[in-house]
Amino acid sequence: MNPTILAASPLNPLFVAELSKRYTLIGPMPLDDLMAHPDREHITVIAAGGESKVPAAMMDALPALKLVSVMGVGYDGVDVQHAISRGALVTHTPNVLNDDVADLALVLMLSITRRIPQADAFVRNGSWAKGNMPLGTKLSGMRLGIVGMGRIGQAIATRAEAFGMSIAYTARSEKSALPYRFVPSVKALAADVDMLTLITPGGASTHHMINAEVLTALGPKGYVVNVARGSVVDEAALVHALSNGVIAGAGLDVFENEPHPLDALRTLDNVVLTPHIGSATGATRQAMADLATRNIERHFASEALETPVPEC
Ligand code: NAP
């Protein structure tokens, strides 16, 4: 009989398709229903997405739990320390999505400076016949500050180099092998660049890292692009900065309360918004589903997991 796997939340259909070929997939379900499920004591795997919540209580409902396999590189919704304390491991899907997320960061940088959504509307609604659009802002040659110089941060830097941008970054530690300037504080980095792009993990250590002080340091000609997690930005401070000329504009793929971004963000003209689509291409989502599934297959084959999270 196929092993039973619990879905922590609604999963990507490509992941569901891969899992359903091999296992009996149940859930998501409320904790009470899980406690009453006949397979509960035998379930060793939770399957999750990058935005799933996998709290201690869900893990504790499964006494045989050995693996939480996340289809996504971010896993801030998983209580990793609790998993470790229970003798379970957590895996994620790094690298296969670097290109797509980095591409989207450049798309947002270009869209906000060249006002691409407004330009598209300008052609569609006939405004062009009445005159030209107001001028945009040149991206090539801008000073770029990258907050988080990991796998995706480096893919963004490579692309930005092709745009002639000068690149500085902050991270927890300097990467001396990289040809980019390290700035230890995010506020000092903001003060020194035109475009601040965020690509750190979410979670407590980066919560509201971009606050009123950092936005003031970025200044009235500065832009923020967030492809990290909504929690990295104090959105109330961002709305204030965008509404009062403290910064010039923002491109946002992620929000504090998804899928319900603040009304104020949805009405501002100096923001470009996308619905958390950093890795959302067919090829990349399939590669993520395949990798998340391979980790589960390896668990059942008692082989070493392919991509455990660093804490594991
Ligand atoms: P990664 O390789 O682990 O890189 C993370 C970077 O963030 C590292 O440079 C790290 O610094 C830095 N960092 C971590 N905590 C920090 C802190 N408290 N202060 C300053 N810098 C900090 O991860 P990745 O694969 O590039 O992915 C990064 C994140 O992107 C994911 O965790 C996820 O939240 C987000 N993401 C979003 C989408 C989307 O759809 N928009 C898609 C994929 C990923 P050190 O190098 O010094 O450790």
Tab-separated table of C-alpha atoms and ligand atoms in Angstrom:
chain	number	residue	atom	x	y	z
A	1	MET	CA	0.000	0.000	0.000
A	2	ASN	CA	1.217	3.539	-0.779
A	3	PRO	CA	2.469	5.517	2.219
A	4	THR	CA	0.215	8.391	3.313
A	5	ILE	CA	1.551	11.964	3.180
A	6	LEU	CA	-0.032	15.035	4.774
A	7	ALA	CA	-0.330	18.296	2.806
A	8	ALA	CA	0.221	21.188	5.224
A	9	SER	CA	-1.769	23.590	3.024
A	10	PRO	CA	-3.143	23.579	-0.533
A	11	LEU	CA	-0.139	22.518	-2.642
A	12	ASN	CA	0.934	23.529	-6.124
A	13	PRO	CA	-0.911	21.272	-8.630
A	14	LEU	CA	2.405	20.084	-10.128
A	15	PHE	CA	3.532	18.897	-6.663
A	16	VAL	CA	0.128	17.265	-6.072
A	17	ALA	CA	0.443	15.464	-9.435
A	18	GLU	CA	3.916	14.094	-8.586
A	19	LEU	CA	2.907	13.031	-5.063
A	20	SER	CA	-0.370	11.446	-6.186
A	21	LYS	CA	1.529	9.168	-8.619
A	22	ARG	CA	3.458	7.674	-5.690
A	23	TYR	CA	1.619	8.207	-2.402
A	24	THR	CA	-1.782	8.660	-0.789
A	25	LEU	CA	-2.010	12.413	-0.263
A	26	ILE	CA	-4.345	13.692	2.468
A	27	GLY	CA	-5.134	17.177	3.741
A	28	PRO	CA	-4.887	19.967	4.313
A	29	MET	CA	-7.247	19.522	7.250
A	30	PRO	CA	-7.963	21.110	10.634
A	31	LEU	CA	-5.969	19.740	13.562
A	32	ASP	CA	-9.048	18.041	15.079
A	33	ASP	CA	-9.652	16.106	11.846
A	34	LEU	CA	-5.979	15.164	11.691
A	35	MET	CA	-6.093	13.854	15.265
A	36	ALA	CA	-9.034	11.633	14.251
A	37	HIS	CA	-7.466	10.404	10.977
A	38	PRO	CA	-6.874	6.619	10.904
A	39	ASP	CA	-3.390	6.973	9.290
A	40	ARG	CA	-2.177	9.671	11.678
A	41	GLU	CA	0.230	7.509	13.675
A	42	HIS	CA	1.932	6.134	10.535
A	43	ILE	CA	2.493	9.373	8.597
A	44	THR	CA	6.211	10.169	8.280
A	45	VAL	CA	6.080	13.053	5.751
A	46	ILE	CA	4.475	16.493	5.589
A	47	ALA	CA	4.489	18.126	2.131
A	48	ALA	CA	4.435	21.934	2.157
A	49	GLY	CA	4.789	25.001	-0.057
A	50	GLY	CA	7.012	28.046	0.440
A	51	GLU	CA	4.195	29.943	2.167
A	52	SER	CA	2.824	27.002	4.191
A	53	LYS	CA	2.604	27.130	7.961
A	54	VAL	CA	3.924	23.959	9.606
A	55	PRO	CA	3.614	24.682	13.339
A	56	ALA	CA	4.712	22.506	16.252
A	57	ALA	CA	1.115	21.339	16.871
A	58	MET	CA	0.855	19.881	13.340
A	59	MET	CA	4.144	18.024	13.796
A	60	ASP	CA	3.123	16.780	17.252
A	61	ALA	CA	-0.040	15.273	15.774
A	62	LEU	CA	2.219	12.923	13.787
A	63	PRO	CA	4.266	10.783	16.197
A	64	ALA	CA	6.182	9.068	13.357
A	65	LEU	CA	7.108	12.330	11.547
A	66	LYS	CA	10.550	12.215	9.886
A	67	LEU	CA	10.434	14.801	7.059
A	68	VAL	CA	8.892	18.145	6.094
A	69	SER	CA	9.470	18.619	2.349
A	70	VAL	CA	8.920	22.219	1.246
A	71	MET	CA	8.383	23.064	-2.443
A	72	GLY	CA	10.018	26.480	-2.217
A	73	VAL	CA	13.343	27.904	-1.058
A	74	GLY	CA	11.854	30.001	1.784
A	75	TYR	CA	10.651	27.979	4.772
A	76	ASP	CA	9.947	30.671	7.370
A	77	GLY	CA	6.502	29.129	8.049
A	78	VAL	CA	8.083	25.864	9.256
A	79	ASP	CA	9.065	25.525	12.915
A	80	VAL	CA	12.452	24.029	11.989
A	81	GLN	CA	13.796	23.902	15.547
A	82	HIS	CA	10.748	21.935	16.640
A	83	ALA	CA	11.181	19.530	13.717
A	84	ILE	CA	14.808	18.972	14.726
A	85	SER	CA	13.806	18.460	18.367
A	86	ARG	CA	11.365	15.793	17.152
A	87	GLY	CA	14.076	14.037	15.136
A	88	ALA	CA	12.572	15.160	11.805
A	89	LEU	CA	14.375	16.883	8.922
A	90	VAL	CA	13.247	19.754	6.677
A	91	THR	CA	14.094	20.033	2.977
A	92	HIS	CA	13.505	22.886	0.501
A	93	THR	CA	14.156	23.591	-3.209
A	94	PRO	CA	17.132	25.958	-3.577
A	95	ASN	CA	18.876	26.959	-6.844
A	96	VAL	CA	16.295	25.686	-9.364
A	97	LEU	CA	14.386	28.990	-9.017
A	98	ASN	CA	17.318	31.446	-8.941
A	99	ASP	CA	16.944	32.541	-12.579
A	100	ASP	CA	13.210	33.226	-12.405
A	101	VAL	CA	13.320	35.215	-9.170
A	102	ALA	CA	16.319	37.230	-10.369
A	103	ASP	CA	14.576	37.862	-13.699
A	104	LEU	CA	11.522	39.172	-11.847
A	105	ALA	CA	13.663	41.487	-9.723
A	106	LEU	CA	14.978	43.089	-12.940
A	107	VAL	CA	11.454	43.211	-14.385
A	108	LEU	CA	10.267	45.133	-11.309
A	109	MET	CA	13.266	47.487	-11.432
A	110	LEU	CA	12.543	48.240	-15.094
A	111	SER	CA	8.774	48.421	-14.633
A	112	ILE	CA	8.898	50.969	-11.828
A	113	THR	CA	11.548	53.216	-13.380
A	114	ARG	CA	10.170	53.061	-16.958
A	115	ARG	CA	6.530	53.004	-15.737
A	116	ILE	CA	5.684	49.968	-17.872
A	117	PRO	CA	2.183	49.305	-16.402
A	118	GLN	CA	1.271	52.973	-17.029
A	119	ALA	CA	2.767	52.794	-20.537
A	120	ASP	CA	0.709	49.718	-21.356
A	121	ALA	CA	-2.467	51.452	-20.113
A	122	PHE	CA	-1.498	54.595	-22.075
A	123	VAL	CA	-1.522	52.661	-25.361
A	124	ARG	CA	-4.621	50.620	-24.546
A	125	ASN	CA	-6.806	53.548	-23.446
A	126	GLY	CA	-6.022	55.775	-26.422
A	127	SER	CA	-4.060	58.434	-24.479
A	128	TRP	CA	-1.169	58.112	-26.964
A	129	ALA	CA	-3.203	59.844	-29.678
A	130	LYS	CA	-3.390	62.939	-27.443
A	131	GLY	CA	0.341	63.242	-26.720
A	132	ASN	CA	3.391	61.504	-25.309
A	133	MET	CA	3.843	59.900	-21.921
A	134	PRO	CA	5.848	61.724	-19.245
A	135	LEU	CA	9.526	60.734	-19.208
A	136	GLY	CA	10.731	57.793	-17.138
A	137	THR	CA	13.920	57.284	-15.108
A	138	LYS	CA	17.056	55.598	-16.504
A	139	LEU	CA	17.871	52.241	-14.862
A	140	SER	CA	21.152	51.468	-16.635
A	141	GLY	CA	24.070	52.851	-14.649
A	142	MET	CA	22.102	53.168	-11.382
A	143	ARG	CA	23.712	52.275	-8.061
A	144	LEU	CA	22.134	49.002	-6.895
A	145	GLY	CA	22.076	47.841	-3.276
A	146	ILE	CA	21.215	44.169	-2.761
A	147	VAL	CA	19.987	43.156	0.691
A	148	GLY	CA	20.887	39.435	0.899
A	149	MET	CA	23.763	38.228	-1.289
A	150	GLY	CA	22.895	34.520	-1.393
A	151	ARG	CA	22.002	32.315	-4.356
A	152	ILE	CA	19.327	34.644	-5.768
A	153	GLY	CA	21.091	37.861	-4.733
A	154	GLN	CA	24.092	36.790	-6.801
A	155	ALA	CA	21.857	35.969	-9.793
A	156	ILE	CA	20.374	39.482	-9.523
A	157	ALA	CA	23.885	40.987	-9.373
A	158	THR	CA	24.945	39.138	-12.547
A	159	ARG	CA	21.975	40.532	-14.416
A	160	ALA	CA	22.466	44.052	-13.002
A	161	GLU	CA	26.080	44.033	-14.218
A	162	ALA	CA	24.754	43.714	-17.778
A	163	PHE	CA	22.806	46.935	-17.136
A	164	GLY	CA	26.001	48.731	-16.129
A	165	MET	CA	24.800	49.099	-12.546
A	166	SER	CA	27.341	49.456	-9.753
A	167	ILE	CA	26.637	46.860	-7.076
A	168	ALA	CA	26.916	46.969	-3.306
A	169	TYR	CA	25.278	44.583	-0.844
A	170	THR	CA	24.610	43.709	2.724
A	171	ALA	CA	24.279	40.246	4.275
A	172	ARG	CA	25.125	38.649	7.608
A	173	SER	CA	28.722	38.228	6.433
A	174	GLU	CA	30.995	39.630	3.733
A	175	LYS	CA	31.579	37.431	0.664
A	176	SER	CA	35.192	38.198	-0.147
A	177	ALA	CA	35.164	36.027	-3.296
A	178	LEU	CA	32.569	38.325	-4.905
A	179	PRO	CA	33.574	41.491	-6.792
A	180	TYR	CA	30.909	43.620	-5.078
A	181	ARG	CA	31.223	46.133	-2.249
A	182	PHE	CA	30.041	44.930	1.175
A	183	VAL	CA	28.251	47.428	3.430
A	184	PRO	CA	27.591	45.986	6.905
A	185	SER	CA	24.493	48.082	7.726
A	186	VAL	CA	21.308	48.182	5.658
A	187	LYS	CA	20.809	51.876	6.519
A	188	ALA	CA	24.291	52.797	5.260
A	189	LEU	CA	23.652	50.724	2.118
A	190	ALA	CA	20.339	52.532	1.502
A	191	ALA	CA	22.034	55.921	1.866
A	192	ASP	CA	24.533	54.938	-0.818
A	193	VAL	CA	22.296	53.559	-3.618
A	194	ASP	CA	19.458	54.488	-5.993
A	195	MET	CA	17.762	51.074	-6.044
A	196	LEU	CA	17.484	48.824	-2.980
A	197	THR	CA	16.534	45.223	-3.825
A	198	LEU	CA	15.555	42.822	-1.055
A	199	ILE	CA	16.270	39.093	-1.300
A	200	THR	CA	16.790	37.766	2.228
A	201	PRO	CA	14.749	35.040	3.934
A	202	GLY	CA	11.724	36.100	6.005
A	203	GLY	CA	11.386	35.302	9.712
A	204	ALA	CA	12.334	37.035	12.941
A	205	SER	CA	15.881	38.077	12.010
A	206	THR	CA	14.790	40.147	8.990
A	207	HIS	CA	11.383	41.331	10.289
A	208	HIS	CA	10.826	45.017	9.309
A	209	MET	CA	14.498	45.355	8.395
A	210	ILE	CA	13.331	48.003	5.909
A	211	ASN	CA	11.764	50.605	8.203
A	212	ALA	CA	11.143	54.378	8.178
A	213	GLU	CA	14.800	55.127	8.979
A	214	VAL	CA	16.107	53.013	6.086
A	215	LEU	CA	13.569	54.532	3.664
A	216	THR	CA	14.576	58.050	4.722
A	217	ALA	CA	18.215	57.102	4.109
A	218	LEU	CA	17.306	55.836	0.610
A	219	GLY	CA	15.863	59.255	-0.175
A	220	PRO	CA	13.436	60.894	-2.621
A	221	LYS	CA	15.121	59.550	-5.781
A	222	GLY	CA	15.415	56.012	-4.400
A	223	TYR	CA	13.423	52.868	-5.228
A	224	VAL	CA	12.718	49.656	-3.284
A	225	VAL	CA	12.169	46.298	-4.990
A	226	ASN	CA	11.060	43.446	-2.731
A	227	VAL	CA	11.217	39.860	-4.021
A	228	ALA	CA	12.083	38.434	-0.566
A	229	ARG	CA	9.196	38.232	1.911
A	230	GLY	CA	6.583	40.833	2.856
A	231	SER	CA	7.682	40.675	6.492
A	232	VAL	CA	11.077	42.207	5.598
A	233	VAL	CA	9.389	45.592	4.986
A	234	ASP	CA	7.411	47.696	7.465
A	235	GLU	CA	4.541	48.253	5.009
A	236	ALA	CA	2.965	51.106	6.974
A	237	ALA	CA	6.305	52.950	6.813
A	238	LEU	CA	6.584	52.105	3.104
A	239	VAL	CA	3.119	53.492	2.329
A	240	HIS	CA	3.999	56.674	4.228
A	241	ALA	CA	7.289	57.000	2.326
A	242	LEU	CA	5.633	56.417	-1.058
A	243	SER	CA	2.788	58.846	-0.323
A	244	ASN	CA	4.990	61.659	0.965
A	245	GLY	CA	7.914	61.700	-1.468
A	246	VAL	CA	10.307	60.133	1.052
A	247	ILE	CA	11.235	57.629	-1.719
A	248	ALA	CA	10.431	57.656	-5.444
A	249	GLY	CA	8.756	54.284	-5.890
A	250	ALA	CA	8.599	50.565	-5.205
A	251	GLY	CA	8.206	47.255	-7.021
A	252	LEU	CA	6.683	44.563	-4.812
A	253	ASP	CA	6.194	40.839	-5.435
A	254	VAL	CA	5.568	39.986	-1.777
A	255	PHE	CA	3.370	41.472	0.941
A	256	GLU	CA	2.884	41.273	4.688
A	257	ASN	CA	-0.671	39.956	4.309
A	258	GLU	CA	-0.925	37.799	1.169
A	259	PRO	CA	-3.151	37.653	-0.850
A	260	HIS	CA	-4.596	40.863	0.626
A	261	PRO	CA	-2.103	43.705	0.096
A	262	LEU	CA	-2.894	46.982	1.837
A	263	ASP	CA	-5.510	49.063	-0.032
A	264	ALA	CA	-3.110	52.011	0.138
A	265	LEU	CA	-0.521	50.066	-1.893
A	266	ARG	CA	-3.126	49.106	-4.482
A	267	THR	CA	-4.078	52.726	-5.112
A	268	LEU	CA	-0.635	54.371	-5.281
A	269	ASP	CA	0.671	55.241	-8.760
A	270	ASN	CA	4.376	54.938	-7.845
A	271	VAL	CA	4.289	51.204	-7.121
A	272	VAL	CA	4.293	48.151	-9.389
A	273	LEU	CA	2.685	45.074	-7.826
A	274	THR	CA	2.937	41.393	-8.754
A	275	PRO	CA	1.192	38.525	-6.910
A	276	HIS	CA	4.198	36.583	-5.477
A	277	ILE	CA	5.218	35.197	-8.878
A	278	GLY	CA	9.006	35.140	-8.377
A	279	SER	CA	9.338	31.457	-9.308
A	280	ALA	CA	6.068	31.175	-11.220
A	281	THR	CA	7.056	29.765	-14.599
A	282	GLY	CA	5.997	26.299	-15.758
A	283	ALA	CA	9.543	24.983	-16.117
A	284	THR	CA	10.707	26.230	-12.720
A	285	ARG	CA	7.628	25.125	-10.805
A	286	GLN	CA	8.032	21.643	-12.340
A	287	ALA	CA	11.721	21.580	-11.322
A	288	MET	CA	10.706	22.614	-7.782
A	289	ALA	CA	7.980	19.925	-7.634
A	290	ASP	CA	10.451	17.306	-8.903
A	291	LEU	CA	13.103	18.265	-6.317
A	292	ALA	CA	10.603	18.350	-3.434
A	293	THR	CA	9.330	14.915	-4.555
A	294	ARG	CA	12.862	13.481	-4.887
A	295	ASN	CA	13.554	14.425	-1.264
A	296	ILE	CA	10.469	12.427	-0.226
A	297	GLU	CA	11.467	9.464	-2.414
A	298	ARG	CA	14.928	9.488	-0.841
A	299	HIS	CA	13.380	9.496	2.621
A	300	PHE	CA	11.326	6.384	1.795
A	301	ALA	CA	14.415	4.739	0.211
A	302	SER	CA	16.467	5.568	3.361
A	303	GLU	CA	18.915	7.580	1.223
A	304	ALA	CA	20.576	10.911	2.088
A	305	LEU	CA	18.228	13.821	1.402
A	306	GLU	CA	19.184	15.993	-1.596
A	307	THR	CA	18.514	19.489	-0.253
A	308	PRO	CA	18.087	19.716	3.530
A	309	VAL	CA	17.784	23.268	4.909
A	310	PRO	CA	21.062	24.569	6.423
A	311	GLU	CA	19.815	24.102	10.019
A	312	CYS	CA	19.453	20.351	9.341
B	1	NAP	P1	20.174	32.231	0.459
B	1	NAP	O1	21.076	31.701	-0.583
B	1	NAP	O2	20.091	31.551	1.780
B	1	NAP	O3	20.523	33.786	0.668
B	1	NAP	C1	19.970	34.562	1.684
B	1	NAP	C2	20.813	35.802	1.875
B	1	NAP	O4	20.196	36.605	2.878
B	1	NAP	C3	22.244	35.503	2.374
B	1	NAP	O5	23.161	36.327	1.752
B	1	NAP	C4	22.155	35.838	3.870
B	1	NAP	O6	23.370	36.293	4.434
B	1	NAP	C5	21.168	36.978	3.848
B	1	NAP	N1	20.544	37.125	5.161
B	1	NAP	C6	19.909	36.193	5.905
B	1	NAP	N2	19.510	36.703	7.078
B	1	NAP	C7	19.934	37.995	7.080
B	1	NAP	C8	19.842	39.043	8.015
B	1	NAP	N3	19.231	38.876	9.195
B	1	NAP	N4	20.408	40.240	7.681
B	1	NAP	C9	21.006	40.424	6.497
B	1	NAP	N5	21.117	39.454	5.551
B	1	NAP	C10	20.587	38.259	5.851
B	1	NAP	O7	18.655	32.252	-0.067
B	1	NAP	P2	18.137	32.431	-1.570
B	1	NAP	O8	17.992	31.101	-2.206
B	1	NAP	O9	18.913	33.494	-2.252
B	1	NAP	O10	16.636	32.943	-1.260
B	1	NAP	C11	16.441	34.125	-0.502
B	1	NAP	C12	14.985	34.328	-0.155
B	1	NAP	O11	14.265	34.770	-1.289
B	1	NAP	C13	14.198	33.103	0.302
B	1	NAP	O12	14.458	32.757	1.654
B	1	NAP	C14	12.764	33.556	0.085
B	1	NAP	O13	12.269	34.206	1.239
B	1	NAP	C15	12.883	34.562	-1.057
B	1	NAP	N6	12.260	34.052	-2.283
B	1	NAP	C16	11.205	34.723	-2.827
B	1	NAP	C17	10.615	34.239	-3.992
B	1	NAP	C18	9.462	34.936	-4.642
B	1	NAP	O14	8.632	34.290	-5.246
B	1	NAP	N7	9.380	36.251	-4.567
B	1	NAP	C19	11.067	33.064	-4.590
B	1	NAP	C20	12.158	32.424	-4.009
B	1	NAP	C21	12.750	32.930	-2.867
B	1	NAP	P3	24.665	35.348	4.592
B	1	NAP	O15	25.041	34.968	3.204
B	1	NAP	O16	25.683	36.206	5.229
B	1	NAP	O17	24.211	34.178	5.412
